[in-house]
Amino acid sequence: GWTTQRGFYVFIVIHLCVRTLTWATFCWTYFTHLSTWYPYMAILLSFPETLFLVTYLLLMMHWMEIYIFTHDQFIFPSRTFFHRRWRLLYVIFVTIIFTILGIFYLLLAVDKLGDSSKDLRDINTAQAIGNFSLPGIFLFTWLYFSWGLSGFGYSSVVEYKRLVKLNWLVLLWTFGRLARGVQFIWDSQTSKLDTPFVAMILVTSMIVCELIPFLFTMDWDIVSLLLLAEEVSNLRMGNPVSGMNSEYKLIVDADGALTSPDPGYESPSHQDQDAKYHVSLDEIKFLTEKEDTAESGK
């Protein structure tokens, strides 16, 4: 189905595509010395900012769900109910935002706005408010739940580590939004500065406020796995001939100690059918999220 993670990355891809088109348009106008259609430029400059705020809000809601249900709490007993409710409210809110923005773009395209530049400044002002208000809501929510759930333990070590990583990720995005909000305020002073300096500040802000947060949302474990693709095939225990699957397994002996299978080991049928399989300590770096979650619940 349409998961939160899928929606999050779809928003990121759309944002990157629009930003790429924006910079390509800037380069084209610079080298050709031709002007572009004003509504087209207005869309390229305002739509990605709104989309980024919507993406940040989605990350916040996902973080809130993870933060609550990582704890063994009884305040919100049903995670499914909580998940469905916040997704419904999020969809309604995003639909309203983009409907208003779409109507504005349509009126701008048909030249039905009295002062389009003023209306565009109003949109930028609303975006600046969002860049300050959403981080403020996140910080307040974090403090509230840190205090409210301080007496509850964590459901597992794996969930706790996952929450710590997500905390740092949301903090990074929060810093980027605050920096972007400061830039909105500073933009009113750009007319007094040299054009090359303004361009340098603009590029730097895009790197700090958008590119770096995007990079930290990537799964670098997958990237490292691709770099070791040739070695991974040799490290896997088992082969198609013997009938063993390609999971990284270790047999539990009668004393409960982890032991590696013999080099001549061919089939798990020689072991107790009820024996549990565990990841080898030598191959712990290849632990998948699914296996890690399953082990933590045992």
mmCIF file of C-alpha atoms in Angstrom:
data_model
loop_
_atom_site.group_PDB
_atom_site.id
_atom_site.type_symbol
_atom_site.label_atom_id
_atom_site.label_comp_id
_atom_site.label_asym_id
_atom_site.label_seq_id
_atom_site.Cartn_x
_atom_site.Cartn_y
_atom_site.Cartn_z
ATOM 1 C CA GLY A 1 0.000 0.000 0.000
ATOM 2 C CA TRP A 2 0.867 3.680 0.121
ATOM 3 C CA THR A 3 3.140 3.834 3.146
ATOM 4 C CA THR A 4 4.435 6.901 4.963
ATOM 5 C CA GLN A 5 7.976 6.199 3.802
ATOM 6 C CA ARG A 6 6.894 5.918 0.186
ATOM 7 C CA GLY A 7 5.027 9.215 0.330
ATOM 8 C CA PHE A 8 8.020 10.861 1.992
ATOM 9 C CA TYR A 9 10.451 9.802 -0.718
ATOM 10 C CA VAL A 10 8.010 10.641 -3.510
ATOM 11 C CA PHE A 11 7.834 14.190 -2.149
ATOM 12 C CA ILE A 12 11.635 14.340 -2.055
ATOM 13 C CA VAL A 13 11.953 13.147 -5.662
ATOM 14 C CA ILE A 14 9.373 15.679 -6.880
ATOM 15 C CA HIS A 15 11.132 18.448 -4.972
ATOM 16 C CA LEU A 16 14.522 17.555 -6.446
ATOM 17 C CA CYS A 17 13.065 17.453 -9.961
ATOM 18 C CA VAL A 18 11.501 20.907 -9.605
ATOM 19 C CA ARG A 19 14.685 22.332 -8.063
ATOM 20 C CA THR A 20 16.720 20.885 -10.944
ATOM 21 C CA LEU A 21 14.339 22.484 -13.429
ATOM 22 C CA THR A 22 14.641 25.787 -11.567
ATOM 23 C CA TRP A 23 18.438 25.875 -11.731
ATOM 24 C CA ALA A 24 18.349 24.758 -15.360
ATOM 25 C CA THR A 25 16.024 27.680 -16.116
ATOM 26 C CA PHE A 26 18.355 30.092 -14.330
ATOM 27 C CA CYS A 27 21.274 28.853 -16.416
ATOM 28 C CA TRP A 28 19.246 29.096 -19.619
ATOM 29 C CA THR A 29 18.171 32.693 -18.972
ATOM 30 C CA TYR A 30 21.736 33.645 -18.003
ATOM 31 C CA PHE A 31 23.396 32.272 -21.136
ATOM 32 C CA THR A 32 20.657 33.229 -23.603
ATOM 33 C CA HIS A 33 19.792 36.609 -22.045
ATOM 34 C CA LEU A 34 16.121 35.826 -22.625
ATOM 35 C CA SER A 35 13.275 36.352 -20.198
ATOM 36 C CA THR A 36 10.927 33.626 -19.012
ATOM 37 C CA TRP A 37 7.206 33.594 -18.398
ATOM 38 C CA TYR A 38 6.549 35.145 -14.991
ATOM 39 C CA PRO A 39 3.942 32.592 -13.781
ATOM 40 C CA TYR A 40 6.360 29.806 -14.716
ATOM 41 C CA MET A 41 9.136 31.319 -12.609
ATOM 42 C CA ALA A 42 6.703 31.994 -9.750
ATOM 43 C CA ILE A 43 5.791 28.316 -9.670
ATOM 44 C CA LEU A 44 9.429 27.196 -9.778
ATOM 45 C CA LEU A 45 10.331 29.488 -6.883
ATOM 46 C CA SER A 46 7.346 28.976 -4.566
ATOM 47 C CA PHE A 47 6.140 25.411 -5.139
ATOM 48 C CA PRO A 48 9.321 23.572 -3.955
ATOM 49 C CA GLU A 49 9.358 25.537 -0.711
ATOM 50 C CA THR A 50 5.773 24.571 0.060
ATOM 51 C CA LEU A 51 6.474 20.961 -0.882
ATOM 52 C CA PHE A 52 9.496 20.890 1.418
ATOM 53 C CA LEU A 53 7.402 22.164 4.335
ATOM 54 C CA VAL A 54 4.792 19.475 3.622
ATOM 55 C CA THR A 55 7.549 16.835 3.539
ATOM 56 C CA TYR A 56 8.955 18.121 6.812
ATOM 57 C CA LEU A 57 5.484 17.933 8.376
ATOM 58 C CA LEU A 58 5.175 14.318 7.209
ATOM 59 C CA LEU A 59 8.539 13.522 8.793
ATOM 60 C CA MET A 60 7.379 15.154 12.031
ATOM 61 C CA MET A 61 4.194 13.086 12.166
ATOM 62 C CA HIS A 62 6.105 9.894 11.439
ATOM 63 C CA TRP A 63 8.590 10.780 14.172
ATOM 64 C CA MET A 64 5.741 11.429 16.619
ATOM 65 C CA GLU A 65 4.247 7.993 15.966
ATOM 66 C CA ILE A 66 7.618 6.273 16.360
ATOM 67 C CA TYR A 67 8.393 8.235 19.524
ATOM 68 C CA ILE A 68 5.098 7.335 21.214
ATOM 69 C CA PHE A 69 4.950 3.667 20.340
ATOM 70 C CA THR A 70 8.635 2.979 20.921
ATOM 71 C CA HIS A 71 7.744 3.337 24.606
ATOM 72 C CA ASP A 72 5.780 0.735 26.559
ATOM 73 C CA GLN A 73 3.012 3.227 27.281
ATOM 74 C CA PHE A 74 -0.761 2.938 27.676
ATOM 75 C CA ILE A 75 -1.766 6.507 26.780
ATOM 76 C CA PHE A 76 -2.301 5.561 23.128
ATOM 77 C CA PRO A 77 -3.159 1.856 23.178
ATOM 78 C CA SER A 78 -3.850 1.438 19.457
ATOM 79 C CA ARG A 79 -1.089 2.295 17.024
ATOM 80 C CA THR A 80 -3.278 1.486 14.031
ATOM 81 C CA PHE A 81 -5.958 3.948 15.162
ATOM 82 C CA PHE A 82 -3.359 6.661 15.836
ATOM 83 C CA HIS A 83 -1.673 6.070 12.473
ATOM 84 C CA ARG A 84 -4.888 6.241 10.497
ATOM 85 C CA ARG A 85 -6.104 9.400 12.245
ATOM 86 C CA TRP A 86 -2.968 11.468 11.765
ATOM 87 C CA ARG A 87 -2.658 10.357 8.137
ATOM 88 C CA LEU A 88 -6.253 11.422 7.497
ATOM 89 C CA LEU A 89 -5.674 14.840 9.053
ATOM 90 C CA TYR A 90 -2.419 15.192 7.139
ATOM 91 C CA VAL A 91 -4.056 14.388 3.793
ATOM 92 C CA ILE A 92 -6.841 16.900 4.460
ATOM 93 C CA PHE A 93 -4.361 19.622 5.428
ATOM 94 C CA VAL A 94 -2.089 19.005 2.432
ATOM 95 C CA THR A 95 -5.064 18.912 0.058
ATOM 96 C CA ILE A 96 -6.245 22.306 1.302
ATOM 97 C CA ILE A 97 -2.754 23.819 1.000
ATOM 98 C CA PHE A 98 -2.144 22.636 -2.550
ATOM 99 C CA THR A 99 -5.684 23.506 -3.632
ATOM 100 C CA ILE A 100 -5.159 27.112 -2.529
ATOM 101 C CA LEU A 101 -1.756 27.171 -4.194
ATOM 102 C CA GLY A 102 -3.154 25.664 -7.395
ATOM 103 C CA ILE A 103 -5.919 28.282 -7.568
ATOM 104 C CA PHE A 104 -3.329 31.014 -7.112
ATOM 105 C CA TYR A 105 -1.172 29.627 -9.928
ATOM 106 C CA LEU A 106 -4.208 29.371 -12.206
ATOM 107 C CA LEU A 107 -5.239 32.990 -11.559
ATOM 108 C CA LEU A 108 -1.642 34.055 -12.040
ATOM 109 C CA ALA A 109 -1.430 32.247 -15.388
ATOM 110 C CA VAL A 110 -4.618 33.863 -16.767
ATOM 111 C CA ASP A 111 -3.585 37.268 -15.379
ATOM 112 C CA LYS A 112 -6.579 37.665 -13.085
ATOM 113 C CA LEU A 113 -4.596 38.943 -10.112
ATOM 114 C CA GLY A 114 -4.460 42.659 -9.497
ATOM 115 C CA ASP A 115 -0.938 42.686 -8.044
ATOM 116 C CA SER A 116 0.664 39.294 -8.580
ATOM 117 C CA SER A 117 3.987 40.327 -7.031
ATOM 118 C CA LYS A 118 2.225 41.291 -3.805
ATOM 119 C CA ASP A 119 0.348 37.996 -3.698
ATOM 120 C CA LEU A 120 3.595 36.130 -4.278
ATOM 121 C CA ARG A 121 5.187 38.019 -1.388
ATOM 122 C CA ASP A 122 2.244 36.967 0.774
ATOM 123 C CA ILE A 123 2.941 33.327 -0.127
ATOM 124 C CA ASN A 124 6.611 33.791 0.740
ATOM 125 C CA THR A 125 5.601 35.349 4.055
ATOM 126 C CA ALA A 126 3.370 32.348 4.814
ATOM 127 C CA GLN A 127 6.256 30.017 3.943
ATOM 128 C CA ALA A 128 8.573 31.952 6.252
ATOM 129 C CA ILE A 129 6.026 31.602 9.063
ATOM 130 C CA GLY A 130 5.855 27.868 8.373
ATOM 131 C CA ASN A 131 9.647 27.604 8.545
ATOM 132 C CA PHE A 132 9.529 28.984 12.080
ATOM 133 C CA SER A 133 6.241 27.561 13.364
ATOM 134 C CA LEU A 134 6.760 23.902 12.369
ATOM 135 C CA PRO A 135 10.187 23.636 14.067
ATOM 136 C CA GLY A 136 8.665 25.342 17.107
ATOM 137 C CA ILE A 137 5.864 22.767 17.193
ATOM 138 C CA PHE A 138 8.390 19.950 16.877
ATOM 139 C CA LEU A 139 10.562 21.232 19.728
ATOM 140 C CA PHE A 140 7.532 21.766 21.969
ATOM 141 C CA THR A 141 6.201 18.283 21.142
ATOM 142 C CA TRP A 142 9.584 16.717 21.831
ATOM 143 C CA LEU A 143 9.814 18.387 25.236
ATOM 144 C CA TYR A 144 6.227 17.417 26.058
ATOM 145 C CA PHE A 145 6.658 13.748 25.185
ATOM 146 C CA SER A 146 10.112 13.606 26.801
ATOM 147 C CA TRP A 147 8.461 14.652 30.041
ATOM 148 C CA GLY A 148 5.179 12.748 29.607
ATOM 149 C CA LEU A 149 6.790 9.435 28.609
ATOM 150 C CA SER A 150 9.851 9.679 30.826
ATOM 151 C CA GLY A 151 8.517 6.991 33.194
ATOM 152 C CA PHE A 152 7.941 4.415 30.452
ATOM 153 C CA GLY A 153 10.594 2.039 29.196
ATOM 154 C CA TYR A 154 11.386 1.214 25.592
ATOM 155 C CA SER A 155 9.832 -1.748 23.831
ATOM 156 C CA SER A 156 13.234 -3.015 22.635
ATOM 157 C CA VAL A 157 16.828 -1.955 22.130
ATOM 158 C CA VAL A 158 16.353 -1.988 18.377
ATOM 159 C CA GLU A 159 13.409 0.409 18.564
ATOM 160 C CA TYR A 160 15.395 2.680 20.874
ATOM 161 C CA LYS A 161 18.322 2.873 18.437
ATOM 162 C CA ARG A 162 15.908 3.551 15.617
ATOM 163 C CA LEU A 163 14.336 6.388 17.588
ATOM 164 C CA VAL A 164 17.733 7.936 18.351
ATOM 165 C CA LYS A 165 18.611 8.020 14.647
ATOM 166 C CA LEU A 166 15.224 9.517 13.803
ATOM 167 C CA ASN A 167 15.659 12.161 16.500
ATOM 168 C CA TRP A 168 18.910 13.341 14.937
ATOM 169 C CA LEU A 169 17.372 13.300 11.468
ATOM 170 C CA VAL A 170 14.406 15.447 12.496
ATOM 171 C CA LEU A 171 16.736 17.807 14.373
ATOM 172 C CA LEU A 172 18.794 18.233 11.209
ATOM 173 C CA TRP A 173 15.682 19.015 9.165
ATOM 174 C CA THR A 174 14.533 21.398 11.908
ATOM 175 C CA PHE A 175 17.809 23.298 11.776
ATOM 176 C CA GLY A 176 17.476 23.536 7.998
ATOM 177 C CA ARG A 177 13.962 24.968 8.267
ATOM 178 C CA LEU A 178 15.042 27.556 10.827
ATOM 179 C CA ALA A 179 17.966 28.579 8.621
ATOM 180 C CA ARG A 180 15.619 28.853 5.664
ATOM 181 C CA GLY A 181 13.268 31.038 7.686
ATOM 182 C CA VAL A 182 16.139 33.361 8.554
ATOM 183 C CA GLN A 183 17.001 33.561 4.880
ATOM 184 C CA PHE A 184 13.438 34.638 4.058
ATOM 185 C CA ILE A 185 13.878 37.549 6.444
ATOM 186 C CA TRP A 186 17.310 38.330 5.003
ATOM 187 C CA ASP A 187 15.992 38.290 1.404
ATOM 188 C CA SER A 188 14.522 41.770 1.922
ATOM 189 C CA GLN A 189 18.089 43.106 2.196
ATOM 190 C CA THR A 190 19.495 41.405 -0.901
ATOM 191 C CA SER A 191 18.838 44.403 -3.142
ATOM 192 C CA LYS A 192 21.626 46.264 -1.320
ATOM 193 C CA LEU A 193 24.228 43.524 -1.894
ATOM 194 C CA ASP A 194 26.352 42.507 -4.859
ATOM 195 C CA THR A 195 24.768 39.977 -7.199
ATOM 196 C CA PRO A 196 27.647 37.397 -6.980
ATOM 197 C CA PHE A 197 27.492 37.490 -3.184
ATOM 198 C CA VAL A 198 23.717 36.977 -3.231
ATOM 199 C CA ALA A 199 24.166 34.001 -5.575
ATOM 200 C CA MET A 200 26.758 32.474 -3.234
ATOM 201 C CA ILE A 201 24.409 32.843 -0.269
ATOM 202 C CA LEU A 202 21.546 31.298 -2.258
ATOM 203 C CA VAL A 203 23.589 28.242 -3.270
ATOM 204 C CA THR A 204 24.926 27.812 0.266
ATOM 205 C CA SER A 205 21.426 27.972 1.735
ATOM 206 C CA MET A 206 20.191 25.330 -0.713
ATOM 207 C CA ILE A 207 23.016 23.013 0.334
ATOM 208 C CA VAL A 208 22.503 23.567 4.076
ATOM 209 C CA CYS A 209 18.700 23.701 4.133
ATOM 210 C CA GLU A 210 17.813 21.060 1.551
ATOM 211 C CA LEU A 211 20.661 18.994 0.112
ATOM 212 C CA ILE A 212 22.255 17.933 3.417
ATOM 213 C CA PRO A 213 18.896 16.913 4.990
ATOM 214 C CA PHE A 214 18.152 14.912 1.832
ATOM 215 C CA LEU A 215 21.484 13.084 2.004
ATOM 216 C CA PHE A 216 20.879 12.062 5.603
ATOM 217 C CA THR A 217 17.581 10.395 4.641
ATOM 218 C CA MET A 218 19.416 7.932 2.397
ATOM 219 C CA ASP A 219 20.019 4.354 3.486
ATOM 220 C CA TRP A 220 23.814 4.291 3.450
ATOM 221 C CA ASP A 221 23.800 0.623 4.494
ATOM 222 C CA ILE A 222 22.389 -0.191 1.071
ATOM 223 C CA VAL A 223 25.038 1.955 -0.595
ATOM 224 C CA SER A 224 27.824 0.172 1.286
ATOM 225 C CA LEU A 225 26.272 -3.192 0.438
ATOM 226 C CA LEU A 226 26.359 -2.307 -3.257
ATOM 227 C CA LEU A 227 30.030 -1.377 -2.960
ATOM 228 C CA LEU A 228 30.741 -4.850 -1.534
ATOM 229 C CA ALA A 229 28.480 -6.697 -3.940
ATOM 230 C CA GLU A 230 31.178 -9.079 -5.193
ATOM 231 C CA GLU A 231 32.323 -9.982 -1.688
ATOM 232 C CA VAL A 232 28.818 -10.470 -0.320
ATOM 233 C CA SER A 233 28.146 -13.449 -2.582
ATOM 234 C CA ASN A 234 31.228 -15.208 -1.211
ATOM 235 C CA LEU A 235 30.359 -14.431 2.392
ATOM 236 C CA ARG A 236 26.902 -15.934 2.277
ATOM 237 C CA MET A 237 26.624 -19.359 3.928
ATOM 238 C CA GLY A 238 24.921 -21.979 1.826
ATOM 239 C CA ASN A 239 24.483 -22.537 -1.888
ATOM 240 C CA PRO A 240 21.762 -23.607 -4.314
ATOM 241 C CA VAL A 241 23.177 -27.116 -4.572
ATOM 242 C CA SER A 242 22.897 -27.879 -0.882
ATOM 243 C CA GLY A 243 19.435 -26.387 -0.697
ATOM 244 C CA MET A 244 20.300 -23.929 2.065
ATOM 245 C CA ASN A 245 18.902 -20.443 1.763
ATOM 246 C CA SER A 246 21.196 -17.409 1.593
ATOM 247 C CA GLU A 247 20.512 -16.028 5.077
ATOM 248 C CA TYR A 248 23.354 -15.499 7.507
ATOM 249 C CA LYS A 249 22.719 -18.179 10.119
ATOM 250 C CA LEU A 250 24.435 -19.698 13.071
ATOM 251 C CA ILE A 251 23.418 -22.845 14.882
ATOM 252 C CA VAL A 252 22.599 -22.875 18.590
ATOM 253 C CA ASP A 253 24.183 -25.874 20.256
ATOM 254 C CA ALA A 254 22.747 -27.854 23.165
ATOM 255 C CA ASP A 255 24.340 -25.500 25.722
ATOM 256 C CA GLY A 256 22.830 -22.435 24.117
ATOM 257 C CA ALA A 257 26.163 -21.174 22.779
ATOM 258 C CA LEU A 258 26.544 -19.801 19.272
ATOM 259 C CA THR A 259 28.706 -22.046 17.106
ATOM 260 C CA SER A 260 29.573 -21.904 13.436
ATOM 261 C CA PRO A 261 28.480 -24.855 11.298
ATOM 262 C CA ASP A 262 31.125 -27.312 10.157
ATOM 263 C CA PRO A 263 32.712 -26.733 6.725
ATOM 264 C CA GLY A 264 31.043 -29.899 5.514
ATOM 265 C CA TYR A 265 27.634 -28.814 6.738
ATOM 266 C CA GLU A 266 25.112 -29.253 3.952
ATOM 267 C CA SER A 267 21.648 -29.477 5.340
ATOM 268 C CA PRO A 268 19.847 -28.147 8.425
ATOM 269 C CA SER A 269 18.058 -31.490 8.733
ATOM 270 C CA HIS A 270 20.963 -32.834 10.849
ATOM 271 C CA GLN A 271 20.108 -30.363 13.580
ATOM 272 C CA ASP A 272 17.190 -30.177 15.893
ATOM 273 C CA GLN A 273 14.198 -28.863 13.968
ATOM 274 C CA ASP A 274 13.363 -26.579 16.877
ATOM 275 C CA ALA A 275 16.837 -25.051 16.995
ATOM 276 C CA LYS A 276 16.892 -21.301 16.533
ATOM 277 C CA TYR A 277 19.034 -19.576 13.971
ATOM 278 C CA HIS A 278 21.003 -16.455 14.808
ATOM 279 C CA VAL A 279 23.159 -14.053 12.874
ATOM 280 C CA SER A 280 26.869 -14.784 13.010
ATOM 281 C CA LEU A 281 28.874 -12.405 15.160
ATOM 282 C CA ASP A 282 31.424 -12.157 12.343
ATOM 283 C CA GLU A 283 28.727 -11.074 9.930
ATOM 284 C CA ILE A 284 26.725 -8.747 12.157
ATOM 285 C CA LYS A 285 27.268 -5.865 9.760
ATOM 286 C CA PHE A 286 25.019 -7.620 7.262
ATOM 287 C CA LEU A 287 22.127 -7.718 9.701
ATOM 288 C CA THR A 288 18.941 -6.643 8.012
ATOM 289 C CA GLU A 289 16.328 -4.527 9.684
ATOM 290 C CA LYS A 290 13.762 -7.302 9.475
ATOM 291 C CA GLU A 291 16.023 -9.878 11.129
ATOM 292 C CA ASP A 292 17.102 -7.346 13.750
ATOM 293 C CA THR A 293 13.507 -6.589 14.676
ATOM 294 C CA ALA A 294 12.639 -10.271 14.860
ATOM 295 C CA GLU A 295 15.588 -11.055 17.122
ATOM 296 C CA SER A 296 14.801 -8.165 19.457
ATOM 297 C CA GLY A 297 11.322 -9.487 20.087
ATOM 298 C CA LYS A 298 12.551 -12.931 21.206
#
